[in-house]
Short mmCIF file of C-alpha atoms in Angstrom, two decimals:
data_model
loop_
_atom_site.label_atom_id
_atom_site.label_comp_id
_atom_site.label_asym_id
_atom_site.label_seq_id
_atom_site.Cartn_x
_atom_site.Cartn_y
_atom_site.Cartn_z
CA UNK A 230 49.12 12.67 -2.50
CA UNK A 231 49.50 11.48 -6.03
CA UNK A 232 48.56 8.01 -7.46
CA UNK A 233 52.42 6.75 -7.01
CA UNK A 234 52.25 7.55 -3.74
CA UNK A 235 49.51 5.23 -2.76
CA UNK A 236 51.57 2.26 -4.88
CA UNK A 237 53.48 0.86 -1.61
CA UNK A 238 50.87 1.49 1.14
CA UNK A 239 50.75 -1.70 3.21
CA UNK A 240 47.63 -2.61 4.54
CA UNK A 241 47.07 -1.34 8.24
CA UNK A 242 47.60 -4.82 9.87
CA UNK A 243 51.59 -4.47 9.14
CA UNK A 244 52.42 -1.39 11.00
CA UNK A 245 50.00 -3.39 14.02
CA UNK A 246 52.13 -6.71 14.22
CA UNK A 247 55.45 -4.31 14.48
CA UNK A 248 53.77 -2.35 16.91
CA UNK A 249 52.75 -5.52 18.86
CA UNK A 250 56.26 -6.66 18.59
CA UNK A 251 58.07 -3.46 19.54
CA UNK A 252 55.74 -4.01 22.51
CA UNK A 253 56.20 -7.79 23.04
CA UNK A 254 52.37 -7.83 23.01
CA UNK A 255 50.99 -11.10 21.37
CA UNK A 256 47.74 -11.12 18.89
CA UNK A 257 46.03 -12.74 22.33
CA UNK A 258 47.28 -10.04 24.65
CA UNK A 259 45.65 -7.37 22.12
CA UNK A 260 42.37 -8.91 22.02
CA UNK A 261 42.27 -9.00 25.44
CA UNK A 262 43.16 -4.85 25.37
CA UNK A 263 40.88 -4.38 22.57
CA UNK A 264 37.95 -6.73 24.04
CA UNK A 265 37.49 -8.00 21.16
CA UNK A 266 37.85 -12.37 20.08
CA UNK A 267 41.39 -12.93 19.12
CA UNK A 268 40.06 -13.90 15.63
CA UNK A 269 39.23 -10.42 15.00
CA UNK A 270 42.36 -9.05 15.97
CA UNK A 271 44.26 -11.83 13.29
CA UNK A 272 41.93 -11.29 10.37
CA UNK A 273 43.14 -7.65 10.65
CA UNK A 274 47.02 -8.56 11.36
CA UNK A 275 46.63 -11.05 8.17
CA UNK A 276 45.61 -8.14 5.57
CA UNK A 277 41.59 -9.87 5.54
CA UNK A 278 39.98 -7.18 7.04
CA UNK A 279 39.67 -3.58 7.37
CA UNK A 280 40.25 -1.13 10.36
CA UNK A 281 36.62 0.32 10.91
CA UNK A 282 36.38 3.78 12.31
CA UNK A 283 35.12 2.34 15.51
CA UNK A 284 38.39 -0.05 15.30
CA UNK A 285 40.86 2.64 14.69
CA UNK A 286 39.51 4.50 17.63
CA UNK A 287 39.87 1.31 20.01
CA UNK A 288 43.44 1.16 18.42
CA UNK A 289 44.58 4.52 19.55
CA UNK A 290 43.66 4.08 22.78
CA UNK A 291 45.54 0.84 23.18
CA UNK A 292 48.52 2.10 21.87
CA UNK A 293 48.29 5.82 22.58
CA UNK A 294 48.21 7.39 19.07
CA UNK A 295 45.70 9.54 17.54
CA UNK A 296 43.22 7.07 15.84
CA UNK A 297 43.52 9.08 12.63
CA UNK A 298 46.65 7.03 12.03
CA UNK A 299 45.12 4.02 11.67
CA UNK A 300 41.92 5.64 9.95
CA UNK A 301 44.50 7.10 7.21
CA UNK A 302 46.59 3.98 7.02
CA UNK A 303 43.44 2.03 6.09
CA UNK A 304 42.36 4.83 3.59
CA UNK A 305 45.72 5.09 2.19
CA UNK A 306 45.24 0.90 1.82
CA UNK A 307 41.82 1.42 -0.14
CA UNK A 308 43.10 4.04 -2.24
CA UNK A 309 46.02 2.37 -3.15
CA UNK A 310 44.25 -1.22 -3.82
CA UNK A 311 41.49 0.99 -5.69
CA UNK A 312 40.56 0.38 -9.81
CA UNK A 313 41.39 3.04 -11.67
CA UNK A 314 38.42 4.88 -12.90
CA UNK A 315 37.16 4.61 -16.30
CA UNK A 316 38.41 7.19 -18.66
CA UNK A 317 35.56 7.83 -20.23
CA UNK A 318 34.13 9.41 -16.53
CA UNK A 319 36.63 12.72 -17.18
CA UNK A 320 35.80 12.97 -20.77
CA UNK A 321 31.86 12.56 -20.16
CA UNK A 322 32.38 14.97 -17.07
CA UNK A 323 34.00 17.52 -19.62
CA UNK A 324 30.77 17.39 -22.24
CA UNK A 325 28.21 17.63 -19.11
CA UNK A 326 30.51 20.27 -17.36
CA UNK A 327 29.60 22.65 -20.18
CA UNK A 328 26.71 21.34 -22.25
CA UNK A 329 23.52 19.68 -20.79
CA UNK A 330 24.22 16.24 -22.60
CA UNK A 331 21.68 14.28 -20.94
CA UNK A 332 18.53 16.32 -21.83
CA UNK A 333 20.09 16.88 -25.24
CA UNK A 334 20.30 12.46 -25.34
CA UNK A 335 16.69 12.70 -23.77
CA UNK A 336 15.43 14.81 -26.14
CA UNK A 337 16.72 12.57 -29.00
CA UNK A 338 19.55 15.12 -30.13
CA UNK A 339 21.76 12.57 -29.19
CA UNK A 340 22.16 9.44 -28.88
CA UNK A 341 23.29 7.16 -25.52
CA UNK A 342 26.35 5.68 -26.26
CA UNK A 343 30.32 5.40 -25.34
CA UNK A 344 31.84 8.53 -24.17
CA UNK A 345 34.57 8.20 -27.65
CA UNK A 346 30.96 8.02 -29.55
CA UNK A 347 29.22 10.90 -27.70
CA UNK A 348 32.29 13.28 -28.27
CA UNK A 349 32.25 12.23 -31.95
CA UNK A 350 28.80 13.23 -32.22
CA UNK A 351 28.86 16.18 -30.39
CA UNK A 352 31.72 17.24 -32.78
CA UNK A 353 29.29 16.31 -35.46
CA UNK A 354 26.45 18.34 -33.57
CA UNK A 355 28.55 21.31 -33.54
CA UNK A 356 29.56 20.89 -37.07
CA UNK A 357 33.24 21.13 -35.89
CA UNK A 358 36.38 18.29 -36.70
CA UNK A 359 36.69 17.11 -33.25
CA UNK A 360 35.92 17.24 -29.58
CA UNK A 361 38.28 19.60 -29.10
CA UNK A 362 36.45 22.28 -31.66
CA UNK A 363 33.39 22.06 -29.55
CA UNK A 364 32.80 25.72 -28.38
CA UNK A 365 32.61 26.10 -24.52
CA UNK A 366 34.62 23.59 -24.10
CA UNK A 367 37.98 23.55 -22.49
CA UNK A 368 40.70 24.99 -24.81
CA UNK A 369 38.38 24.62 -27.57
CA UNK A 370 39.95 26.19 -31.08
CA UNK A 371 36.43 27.24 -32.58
CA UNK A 372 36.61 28.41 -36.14
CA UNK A 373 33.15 30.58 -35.24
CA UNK A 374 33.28 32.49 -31.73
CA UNK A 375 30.19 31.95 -29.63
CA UNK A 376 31.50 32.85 -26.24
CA UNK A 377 29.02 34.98 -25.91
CA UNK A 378 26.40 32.12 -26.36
CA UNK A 379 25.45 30.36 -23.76
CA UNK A 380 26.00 27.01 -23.74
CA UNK A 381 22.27 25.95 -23.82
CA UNK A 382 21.74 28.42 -26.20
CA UNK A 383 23.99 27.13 -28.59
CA UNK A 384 22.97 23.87 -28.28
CA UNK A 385 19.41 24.93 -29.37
CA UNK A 386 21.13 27.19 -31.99
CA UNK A 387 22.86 24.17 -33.73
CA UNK A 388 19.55 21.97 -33.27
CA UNK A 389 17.69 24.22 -35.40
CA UNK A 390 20.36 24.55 -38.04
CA UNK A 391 20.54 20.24 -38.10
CA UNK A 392 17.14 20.15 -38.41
CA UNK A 393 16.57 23.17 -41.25
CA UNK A 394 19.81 21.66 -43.19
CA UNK A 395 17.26 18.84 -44.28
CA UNK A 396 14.61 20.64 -45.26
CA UNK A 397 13.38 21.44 -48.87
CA UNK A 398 12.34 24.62 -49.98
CA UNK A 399 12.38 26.69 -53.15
CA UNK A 400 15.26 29.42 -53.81
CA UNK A 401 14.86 32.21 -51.34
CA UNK A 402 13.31 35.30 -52.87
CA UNK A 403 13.11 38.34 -50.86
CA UNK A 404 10.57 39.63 -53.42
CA UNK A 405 8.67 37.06 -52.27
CA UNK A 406 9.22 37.47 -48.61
CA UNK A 407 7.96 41.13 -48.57
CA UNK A 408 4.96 40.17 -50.67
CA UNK A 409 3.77 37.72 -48.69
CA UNK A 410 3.74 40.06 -45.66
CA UNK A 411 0.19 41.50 -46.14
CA UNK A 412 -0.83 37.60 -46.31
CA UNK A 413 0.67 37.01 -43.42
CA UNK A 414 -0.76 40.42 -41.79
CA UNK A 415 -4.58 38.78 -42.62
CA UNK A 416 -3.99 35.79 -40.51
CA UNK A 417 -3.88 38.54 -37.40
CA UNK A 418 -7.66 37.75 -36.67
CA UNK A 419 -7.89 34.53 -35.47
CA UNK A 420 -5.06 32.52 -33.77
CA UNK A 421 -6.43 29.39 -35.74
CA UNK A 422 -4.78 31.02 -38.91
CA UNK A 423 -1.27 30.76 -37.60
CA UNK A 424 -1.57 27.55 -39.23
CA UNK A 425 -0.53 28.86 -42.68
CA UNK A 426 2.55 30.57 -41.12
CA UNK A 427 5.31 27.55 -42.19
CA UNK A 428 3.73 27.17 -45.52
CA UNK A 429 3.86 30.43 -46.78
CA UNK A 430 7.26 30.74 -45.46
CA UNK A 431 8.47 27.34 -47.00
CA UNK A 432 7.07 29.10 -50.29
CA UNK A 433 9.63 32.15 -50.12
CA UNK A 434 12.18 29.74 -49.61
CA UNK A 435 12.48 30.80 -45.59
CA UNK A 436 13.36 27.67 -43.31
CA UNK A 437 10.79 27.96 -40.31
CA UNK A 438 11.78 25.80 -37.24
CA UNK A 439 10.01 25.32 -34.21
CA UNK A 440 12.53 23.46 -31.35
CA UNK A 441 11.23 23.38 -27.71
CA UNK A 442 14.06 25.32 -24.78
CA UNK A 443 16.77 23.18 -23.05
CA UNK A 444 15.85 23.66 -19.68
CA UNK A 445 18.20 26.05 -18.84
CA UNK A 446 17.99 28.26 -22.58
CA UNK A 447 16.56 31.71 -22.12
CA UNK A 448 15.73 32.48 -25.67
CA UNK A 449 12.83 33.15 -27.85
CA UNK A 450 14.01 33.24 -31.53
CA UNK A 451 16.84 32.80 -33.60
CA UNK A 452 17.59 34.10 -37.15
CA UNK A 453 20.60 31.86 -39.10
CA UNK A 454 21.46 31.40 -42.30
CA UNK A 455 22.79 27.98 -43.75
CA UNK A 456 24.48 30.14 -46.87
CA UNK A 457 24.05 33.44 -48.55
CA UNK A 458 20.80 31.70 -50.35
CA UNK A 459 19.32 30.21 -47.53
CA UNK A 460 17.43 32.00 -44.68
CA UNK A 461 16.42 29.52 -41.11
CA UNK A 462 14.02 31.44 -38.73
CA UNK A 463 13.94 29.34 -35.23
CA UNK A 464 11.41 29.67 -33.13
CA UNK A 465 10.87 28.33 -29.29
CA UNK A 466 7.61 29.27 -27.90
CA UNK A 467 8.57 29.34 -24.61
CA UNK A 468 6.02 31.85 -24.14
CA UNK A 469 2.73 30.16 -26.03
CA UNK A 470 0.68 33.48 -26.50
CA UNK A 471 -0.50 35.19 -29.18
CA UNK A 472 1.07 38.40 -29.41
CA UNK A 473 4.69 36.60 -28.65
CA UNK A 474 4.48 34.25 -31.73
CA UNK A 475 3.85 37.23 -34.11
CA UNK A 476 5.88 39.60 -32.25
CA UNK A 477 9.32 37.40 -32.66
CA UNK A 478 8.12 35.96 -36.28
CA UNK A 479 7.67 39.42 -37.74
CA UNK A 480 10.73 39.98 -35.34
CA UNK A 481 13.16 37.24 -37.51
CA UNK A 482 11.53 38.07 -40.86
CA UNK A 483 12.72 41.66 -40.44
CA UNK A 484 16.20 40.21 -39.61
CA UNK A 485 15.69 38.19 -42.67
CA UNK A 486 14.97 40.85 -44.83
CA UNK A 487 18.32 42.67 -43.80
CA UNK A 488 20.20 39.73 -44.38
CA UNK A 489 21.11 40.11 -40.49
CA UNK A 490 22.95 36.95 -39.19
CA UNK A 491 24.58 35.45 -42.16
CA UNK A 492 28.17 36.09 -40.79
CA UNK A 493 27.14 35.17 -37.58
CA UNK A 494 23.29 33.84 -36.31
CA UNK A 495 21.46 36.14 -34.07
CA UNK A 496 19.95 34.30 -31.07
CA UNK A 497 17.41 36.22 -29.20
CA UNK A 498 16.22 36.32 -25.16
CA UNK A 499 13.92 39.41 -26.11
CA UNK A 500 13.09 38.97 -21.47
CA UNK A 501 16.23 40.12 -21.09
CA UNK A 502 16.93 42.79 -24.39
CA UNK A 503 18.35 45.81 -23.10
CA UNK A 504 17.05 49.40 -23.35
CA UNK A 505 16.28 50.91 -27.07
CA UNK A 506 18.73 53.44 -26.46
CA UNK A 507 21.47 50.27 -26.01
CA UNK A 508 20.24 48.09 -28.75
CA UNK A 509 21.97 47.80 -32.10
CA UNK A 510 20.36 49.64 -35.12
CA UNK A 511 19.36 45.69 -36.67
CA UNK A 512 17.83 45.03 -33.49
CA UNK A 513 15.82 48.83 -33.14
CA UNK A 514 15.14 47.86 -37.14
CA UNK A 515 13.40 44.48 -36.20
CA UNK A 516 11.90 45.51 -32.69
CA UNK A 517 9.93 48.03 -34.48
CA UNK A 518 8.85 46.18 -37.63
CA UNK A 519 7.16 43.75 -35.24
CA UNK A 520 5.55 46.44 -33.46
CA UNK A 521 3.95 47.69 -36.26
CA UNK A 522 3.22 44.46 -37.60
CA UNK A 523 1.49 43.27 -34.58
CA UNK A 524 -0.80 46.52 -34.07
CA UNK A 525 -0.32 49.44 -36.32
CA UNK A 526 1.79 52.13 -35.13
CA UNK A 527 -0.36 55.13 -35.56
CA UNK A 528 -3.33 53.23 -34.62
CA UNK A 529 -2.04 51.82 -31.45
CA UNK A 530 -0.61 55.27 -30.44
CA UNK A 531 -3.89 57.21 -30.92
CA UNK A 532 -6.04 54.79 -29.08
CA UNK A 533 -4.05 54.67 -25.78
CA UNK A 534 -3.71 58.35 -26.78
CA UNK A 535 -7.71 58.60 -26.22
CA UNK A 536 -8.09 55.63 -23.72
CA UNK A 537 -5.11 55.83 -21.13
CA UNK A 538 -4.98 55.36 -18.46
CA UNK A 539 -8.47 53.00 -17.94
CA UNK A 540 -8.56 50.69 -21.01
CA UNK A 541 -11.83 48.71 -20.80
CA UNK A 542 -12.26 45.36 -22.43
CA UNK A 543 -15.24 46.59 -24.56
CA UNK A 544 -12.85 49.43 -25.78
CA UNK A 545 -9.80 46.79 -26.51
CA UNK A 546 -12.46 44.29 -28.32
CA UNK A 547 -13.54 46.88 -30.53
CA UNK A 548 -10.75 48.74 -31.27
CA UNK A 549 -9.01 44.71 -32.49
CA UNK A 550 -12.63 44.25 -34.44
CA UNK A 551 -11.88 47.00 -36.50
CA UNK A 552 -8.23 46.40 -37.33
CA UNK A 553 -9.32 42.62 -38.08
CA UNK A 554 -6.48 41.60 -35.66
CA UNK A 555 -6.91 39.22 -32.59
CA UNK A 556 -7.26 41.11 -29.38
CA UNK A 557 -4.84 39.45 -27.73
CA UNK A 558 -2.80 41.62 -30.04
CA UNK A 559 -3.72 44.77 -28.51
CA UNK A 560 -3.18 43.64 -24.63
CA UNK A 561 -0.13 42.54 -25.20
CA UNK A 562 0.75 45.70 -26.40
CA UNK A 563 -1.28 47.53 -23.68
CA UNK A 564 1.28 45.41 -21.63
CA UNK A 565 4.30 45.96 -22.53
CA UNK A 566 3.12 49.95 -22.07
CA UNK A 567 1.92 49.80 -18.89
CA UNK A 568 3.94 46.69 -16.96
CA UNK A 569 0.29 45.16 -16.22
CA UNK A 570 1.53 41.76 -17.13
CA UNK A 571 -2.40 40.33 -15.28
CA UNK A 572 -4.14 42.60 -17.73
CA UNK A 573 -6.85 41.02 -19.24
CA UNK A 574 -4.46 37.71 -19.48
CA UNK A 575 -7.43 35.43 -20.92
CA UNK A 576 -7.47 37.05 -24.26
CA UNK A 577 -3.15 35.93 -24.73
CA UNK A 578 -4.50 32.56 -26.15
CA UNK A 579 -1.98 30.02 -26.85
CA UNK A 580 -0.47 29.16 -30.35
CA UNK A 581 1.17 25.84 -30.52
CA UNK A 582 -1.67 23.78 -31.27
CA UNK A 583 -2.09 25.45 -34.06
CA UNK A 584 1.21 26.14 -35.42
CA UNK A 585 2.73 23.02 -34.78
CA UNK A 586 0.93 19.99 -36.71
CA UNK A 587 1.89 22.03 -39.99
CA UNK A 588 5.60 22.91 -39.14
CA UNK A 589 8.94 21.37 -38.75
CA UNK A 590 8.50 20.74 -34.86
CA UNK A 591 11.20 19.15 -32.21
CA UNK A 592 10.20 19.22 -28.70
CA UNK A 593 7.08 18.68 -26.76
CA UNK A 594 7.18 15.32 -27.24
CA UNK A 595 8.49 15.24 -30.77
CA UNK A 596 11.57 14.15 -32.29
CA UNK A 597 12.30 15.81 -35.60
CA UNK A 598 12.93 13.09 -38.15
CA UNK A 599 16.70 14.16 -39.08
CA UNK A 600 19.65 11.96 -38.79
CA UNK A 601 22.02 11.96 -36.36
#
């Protein structure tokens, strides 16, 4: 039934009084039926009160109907004598529907206001004219197609990009960027080092962001560029271990260095990558750059070559001593080889307290300090 329907519903003490009167029953006689005090039955007949379930059930009985009748009369009543809702309910229910708005307003993304408001900044968010830009989102006319991004994802995608948009850093310089890769290789001995990461980054003009998962984003890394000029690497750390951070940096910087993602950003779940044989060449290109990065090819191949399959912790400690890289390095690798994900566990130390208090950080309790 639509909303003009309900317009001329009378309330359910009408169709009573003609009942009683087709009947020749009085208000008296039908509290005497009903059991009930007379006063009850006339604040009904008079509109001032509603037929309770337990009423229209007494009803039917005394006039041999179906008490639905009188439960959909009163229903009918209610609906009809009901406030519209506020608009604002269907046009928050459309941002929620797709994007999760209230984490993003928790996490300071957004901020808690009118639902005109909220779709203006979400339009702003998604760097997009209007509300009805926003990809995901019902007839949306996006100039960029992410329908292959997950909502969540995307959300996190743009994040990143708001933040690194206010950042300063010098004029990117690949040169620089490949130079700076034995640097970073050095810092592979102690976790404590990742500290330098965003510096020397910053100094090859390479945007590093750090932004914490929506709860429902599956994705480790993201490689974006703001123009031609300017390269963003976005990180998540959704898994805080030592051979993950340097895995997906060395992972983006490789994209980087191809000058993958500057028609479109690459966002990467690497949980949920395919096989290599499915893989695009740019992502077989960066998967095994980071590889090699992490523990040398050639190196890693002939030790499980002359270890496999027992790999003792005295073996793995040595074997990282003399490569000057943290051992956490090597199980992760061992790992990934083997599907022993409990192996030797202790030595995948976490990053993020050392990363973070030198980067560009959102999450975990921080707001980055960017305008909304």
């Amino acid at each position: 039934m639509n909303d003009a329907a309900y317009m001329d519903i009378d309330h359910p003490g009408v169709f009573i009084k003609e009942e009683l009167e087709a009947r020749g029953w009085s208000q008296r006689d039908l509290a005497y039926i009903l059991g009930v005090p007379e006063q009850a039955v006339n604040l009904i007949i008079s509109g001032k009160r509603g037929v309770s379930p337990e009423m229209a059930k007494a009803l039917g009985e005394a006039f041999d109907v179906t008490p639905d009748l009188f439960a959909n009369l009163q229903r009918m009543f209610e609906m009809a004598k009901a406030r519209e809702p506020d608009p604002a309910v269907g046009r928050r229910a459309r941002l929620q529907s797709a994007y999760p708005i209230r984490e993003m307003i928790k996490r300071g993304w957004l901020q808690d206001t009118d639902a005109a408001l909220l779709e203006a900044q979400m339009a702003k968010f998604f760097l997009v004219a209007n509300s009805n830009e926003i990809p995901h989102l019902a007839h949306a006319a996006k100039k960029t197609d992410y329908s292959d991004t997950p909502p969540s994802q995307l959300a996190w995608l743009f994040r990143v990009r708001q933040i690194a948009s206010e950042m300063v850093v010098p004029k990117y310089s690949e040169k620089a960027l490949r130079e700076v890769l034995p640097r970073l290789q050095q810092l592979l001995v102690d976790v404590e080092e990742a500290r330098h990461v965003p510096r020397l980054l910053a100094e090859c003009g390479v945007r590093l962001v750090f932004v914490e998962c929506l709860p429902t984003a599956k994705i480790d890394g993201a490689c974006m560029w703001l123009n031609k000029q300017s390269p963003v690497i976005g990180m998540s750390l959704r898994h805080d271990r030592v051979d993950n951070f340097w895995f997906v940096l060395r992972h983006e910087i490789e994209h980087v260095l191809n000058k993958d993602g500057q028609d479109k950003p690459i966002v990467e779940d690497l949980d949920a990558a395919p096989e290599a044989g499915e893989l695009p060449p740019h992502e077989v290109a960066a998967n095994d750059a980071a590889a090699n990065f992490v523990v040398a090819r050639a190196e890693m191949e002939s030790f499980v070559a002359r270890k496999a399959p027992f790999f003792a912790e005295r073996d793995i400690l040595g074997f990282a001593r003399r490569l000057q890289i943290h051992p956490g390095l090597v199980v992760g690798q061992i790992q990934r080889r083997t599907g022993r994900w409990d192996f030797l566990r202790r030595h995948l130390v976490k990053v993020r307290p050392h990363v973070l208090p030198g980067a560009m950080v959102d999450g975990w309790g921080h707001v980055a300090p960017v305008s909304l």
